[in-house]
PDB file of C-alpha atoms in Angstrom:
ATOM      1  CA  ARG V 158    -113.363 233.545-212.656  1.00  0.00           C
ATOM      2  CA  PHE V 159    -115.693 233.430-209.709  1.00  0.00           C
ATOM      3  CA  LEU V 160    -117.990 236.428-209.608  1.00  0.00           C
ATOM      4  CA  SER V 161    -116.741 237.121-206.076  1.00  0.00           C
ATOM      5  CA  GLU V 162    -113.192 237.707-207.445  1.00  0.00           C
ATOM      6  CA  PHE V 163    -114.123 240.739-209.541  1.00  0.00           C
ATOM      7  CA  SER V 164    -113.679 244.275-208.234  1.00  0.00           C
ATOM      8  CA  SER V 165    -114.817 245.613-211.625  1.00  0.00           C
ATOM      9  CA  TYR V 166    -116.294 243.834-214.623  1.00  0.00           C
ATOM     10  CA  PRO V 167    -115.017 243.609-218.209  1.00  0.00           C
ATOM     11  CA  ASP V 168    -116.324 246.278-220.585  1.00  0.00           C
ATOM     12  CA  ASP V 169    -117.059 243.624-223.227  1.00  0.00           C
ATOM     13  CA  LEU V 170    -119.723 241.643-221.341  1.00  0.00           C
ATOM     14  CA  GLU V 171    -121.127 240.455-224.683  1.00  0.00           C
ATOM     15  CA  ASN V 172    -118.139 238.077-224.765  1.00  0.00           C
ATOM     16  CA  TYR V 173    -119.036 236.420-221.440  1.00  0.00           C
ATOM     17  CA  VAL V 174    -121.636 234.132-219.897  1.00  0.00           C
ATOM     18  CA  LEU V 175    -122.738 234.132-216.262  1.00  0.00           C
ATOM     19  CA  LYS V 176    -122.927 230.570-214.947  1.00  0.00           C
ATOM     20  CA  PRO V 177    -124.028 229.103-211.651  1.00  0.00           C
ATOM     21  CA  LEU V 178    -121.509 226.438-210.594  1.00  0.00           C
ATOM     22  CA  PHE V 179    -124.080 223.703-210.193  1.00  0.00           C
ATOM     23  CA  SER V 180    -126.170 224.039-213.329  1.00  0.00           C
ATOM     24  CA  PHE V 181    -127.669 221.155-215.266  1.00  0.00           C
ATOM     25  CA  SER V 182    -128.404 221.462-218.968  1.00  0.00           C
ATOM     26  CA  GLY V 183    -127.654 225.173-218.970  1.00  0.00           C
ATOM     27  CA  SER V 184    -130.274 226.094-216.375  1.00  0.00           C
ATOM     28  CA  GLY V 185    -129.573 229.489-214.859  1.00  0.00           C
ATOM     29  CA  VAL V 186    -126.915 230.427-217.425  1.00  0.00           C
ATOM     30  CA  VAL V 187    -127.163 234.019-218.704  1.00  0.00           C
ATOM     31  CA  PHE V 188    -125.852 234.195-222.289  1.00  0.00           C
ATOM     32  CA  HIS V 189    -126.306 237.896-222.938  1.00  0.00           C
ATOM     33  CA  VAL V 190    -124.870 239.366-219.742  1.00  0.00           C
ATOM     34  CA  LYS V 191    -125.777 242.886-218.679  1.00  0.00           C
ATOM     35  CA  PRO V 192    -124.391 244.785-215.672  1.00  0.00           C
ATOM     36  CA  GLU V 193    -127.741 244.410-213.893  1.00  0.00           C
ATOM     37  CA  ASP V 194    -127.439 240.594-214.152  1.00  0.00           C
ATOM     38  CA  LEU V 195    -124.151 240.750-212.249  1.00  0.00           C
ATOM     39  CA  LYS V 196    -125.537 243.144-209.643  1.00  0.00           C
ATOM     40  CA  SER V 197    -128.574 240.921-209.070  1.00  0.00           C
ATOM     41  CA  VAL V 198    -126.488 238.020-207.666  1.00  0.00           C
ATOM     42  CA  PRO V 199    -126.569 238.327-203.845  1.00  0.00           C
ATOM     43  CA  ASP V 200    -123.201 238.760-202.088  1.00  0.00           C
ATOM     44  CA  GLU V 201    -123.505 235.394-200.317  1.00  0.00           C
ATOM     45  CA  LYS V 202    -123.917 233.584-203.685  1.00  0.00           C
ATOM     46  CA  ARG V 203    -121.202 235.379-205.703  1.00  0.00           C
ATOM     47  CA  SER V 204    -118.656 232.627-204.956  1.00  0.00           C
ATOM     48  CA  LYS V 205    -121.060 230.117-206.549  1.00  0.00           C
ATOM     49  CA  PHE V 206    -121.227 231.911-209.927  1.00  0.00           C
ATOM     50  CA  MET V 207    -118.621 232.259-212.664  1.00  0.00           C
ATOM     51  CA  LEU V 208    -118.151 234.910-215.281  1.00  0.00           C
ATOM     52  CA  GLN V 209    -116.723 232.851-218.123  1.00  0.00           C
ATOM     53  CA  ARG V 210    -115.491 233.924-221.545  1.00  0.00           C
ATOM     54  CA  LYS V 211    -117.994 232.823-224.171  1.00  0.00           C
ATOM     55  CA  VAL V 212    -117.011 230.109-226.659  1.00  0.00           C
ATOM     56  CA  GLN V 213    -117.976 230.929-230.233  1.00  0.00           C
ATOM     57  CA  TYR V 214    -118.974 227.630-231.840  1.00  0.00           C
ATOM     58  CA  LEU V 215    -118.744 227.605-235.621  1.00  0.00           C
ATOM     59  CA  PRO V 216    -120.829 225.331-237.859  1.00  0.00           C
ATOM     60  CA  VAL V 217    -118.293 222.955-239.441  1.00  0.00           C
ATOM     61  CA  VAL V 218    -119.981 219.576-240.045  1.00  0.00           C
ATOM     62  CA  GLN V 219    -122.002 219.254-243.229  1.00  0.00           C
ATOM     63  CA  ALA V 220    -125.434 217.699-242.693  1.00  0.00           C
ATOM     64  CA  PRO V 221    -128.014 216.963-245.423  1.00  0.00           C
ATOM     65  CA  ASP V 222    -129.834 220.212-244.632  1.00  0.00           C
ATOM     66  CA  GLY V 223    -127.016 222.588-243.651  1.00  0.00           C
ATOM     67  CA  VAL V 224    -124.020 222.815-241.359  1.00  0.00           C
ATOM     68  CA  VAL V 225    -123.848 221.863-237.679  1.00  0.00           C
ATOM     69  CA  LYS V 226    -121.761 223.103-234.733  1.00  0.00           C
ATOM     70  CA  VAL V 227    -119.676 220.540-232.825  1.00  0.00           C
ATOM     71  CA  GLU V 228    -118.188 220.466-229.333  1.00  0.00           C
ATOM     72  CA  ILE V 229    -115.821 217.610-228.486  1.00  0.00           C
ATOM     73  CA  ARG V 230    -115.461 216.744-224.805  1.00  0.00           C
ATOM     74  CA  LEU V 231    -112.552 214.564-223.710  1.00  0.00           C
ATOM     75  CA  LEU V 232    -112.456 212.511-220.512  1.00  0.00           C
ATOM     76  CA  TYR V 233    -109.010 211.801-219.090  1.00  0.00           C
ATOM     77  CA  LEU V 234    -108.170 209.729-216.021  1.00  0.00           C
ATOM     78  CA  TRP V 235    -104.940 210.291-214.119  1.00  0.00           C
ATOM     79  CA  GLU V 236    -104.166 207.227-212.081  1.00  0.00           C
ATOM     80  CA  PRO V 237    -102.037 207.620-208.938  1.00  0.00           C
ATOM     81  CA  GLY V 238     -98.367 207.222-209.826  1.00  0.00           C
ATOM     82  CA  ALA V 239     -98.944 207.504-213.587  1.00  0.00           C
ATOM     83  CA  PRO V 240     -96.702 210.023-215.386  1.00  0.00           C
ATOM     84  CA  CYS V 241     -99.626 211.586-217.269  1.00  0.00           C
ATOM     85  CA  PRO V 242    -103.387 211.328-217.687  1.00  0.00           C
ATOM     86  CA  ARG V 243    -104.876 208.781-220.087  1.00  0.00           C
ATOM     87  CA  LEU V 244    -107.668 209.577-222.542  1.00  0.00           C
ATOM     88  CA  VAL V 245    -110.463 207.080-221.887  1.00  0.00           C
ATOM     89  CA  THR V 246    -113.446 208.350-223.892  1.00  0.00           C
ATOM     90  CA  ASN V 247    -114.985 211.329-225.626  1.00  0.00           C
ATOM     91  CA  LEU V 248    -118.308 212.825-226.532  1.00  0.00           C
ATOM     92  CA  ALA V 249    -119.100 214.837-229.644  1.00  0.00           C
ATOM     93  CA  ARG V 250    -122.088 217.135-229.124  1.00  0.00           C
ATOM     94  CA  LEU V 251    -123.872 218.492-232.188  1.00  0.00           C
ATOM     95  CA  SER V 252    -125.919 221.665-232.253  1.00  0.00           C
ATOM     96  CA  ARG V 253    -127.747 224.140-234.432  1.00  0.00           C
ATOM     97  CA  GLY V 254    -128.893 226.280-231.518  1.00  0.00           C
ATOM     98  CA  GLU V 255    -127.205 229.233-229.885  1.00  0.00           C
ATOM     99  CA  MET V 256    -125.451 226.913-227.450  1.00  0.00           C
ATOM    100  CA  ILE V 257    -124.601 223.215-227.306  1.00  0.00           C
ATOM    101  CA  GLY V 258    -127.265 221.170-225.535  1.00  0.00           C
ATOM    102  CA  VAL V 259    -130.645 219.537-226.000  1.00  0.00           C
ATOM    103  CA  LYS V 260    -132.704 222.441-224.692  1.00  0.00           C
ATOM    104  CA  TYR V 261    -131.273 224.734-227.418  1.00  0.00           C
ATOM    105  CA  ASN V 262    -132.072 222.285-230.220  1.00  0.00           C
ATOM    106  CA  LYS V 263    -135.620 221.097-229.546  1.00  0.00           C
ATOM    107  CA  ASP V 264    -136.973 222.398-232.852  1.00  0.00           C
ATOM    108  CA  LYS V 265    -133.854 221.653-234.938  1.00  0.00           C
ATOM    109  CA  THR V 266    -132.579 218.651-236.914  1.00  0.00           C
ATOM    110  CA  TRP V 267    -129.183 216.995-236.627  1.00  0.00           C
ATOM    111  CA  GLY V 268    -128.570 217.778-232.989  1.00  0.00           C
ATOM    112  CA  GLY V 269    -127.513 215.481-230.181  1.00  0.00           C
ATOM    113  CA  GLY V 270    -124.443 213.472-229.319  1.00  0.00           C
ATOM    114  CA  SER V 271    -122.067 211.018-230.915  1.00  0.00           C
ATOM    115  CA  VAL V 272    -118.585 209.624-230.363  1.00  0.00           C
ATOM    116  CA  CYS V 273    -115.305 210.546-232.072  1.00  0.00           C
ATOM    117  CA  PHE V 274    -113.043 207.906-233.534  1.00  0.00           C
ATOM    118  CA  PHE V 275    -109.319 208.576-233.751  1.00  0.00           C
ATOM    119  CA  GLU V 276    -106.087 206.710-234.155  1.00  0.00           C
ATOM    120  CA  PRO V 277    -104.014 206.652-230.952  1.00  0.00           C
ATOM    121  CA  SER V 278    -100.596 208.254-231.294  1.00  0.00           C
ATOM    122  CA  GLU V 279     -97.420 206.928-229.733  1.00  0.00           C
ATOM    123  CA  ALA V 280     -97.654 209.727-227.163  1.00  0.00           C
ATOM    124  CA  SER V 281    -101.065 208.516-225.975  1.00  0.00           C
ATOM    125  CA  GLY V 282     -99.877 204.945-225.476  1.00  0.00           C
TER     126      GLY V 282
END
């Protein structure tokens, strides 16, 4: 939710991240949120920040030197008049760092991006 929508904050802030809406490569994201982080956002900028439940990535892909975390992003397009969106591509992001992304993996092996291959089902056309 937008930070401006909260009248009080969750007690379990360790399960949330504070994100500016227009962040590139995780810049400005606070991963270990404290009440003072929330209070430090000026009133006029609170509608441009989100308090978002944290995703716990688990290492599941076996690499030669350990296991790696994976995030799969799917891109759908919904053409005007179409009954449903159509999956057009995907991106698999690999990580050993605390979060997914290059800046969290600079000193690690087997990080980066790839593509996922899958067989289309009848439902996907």
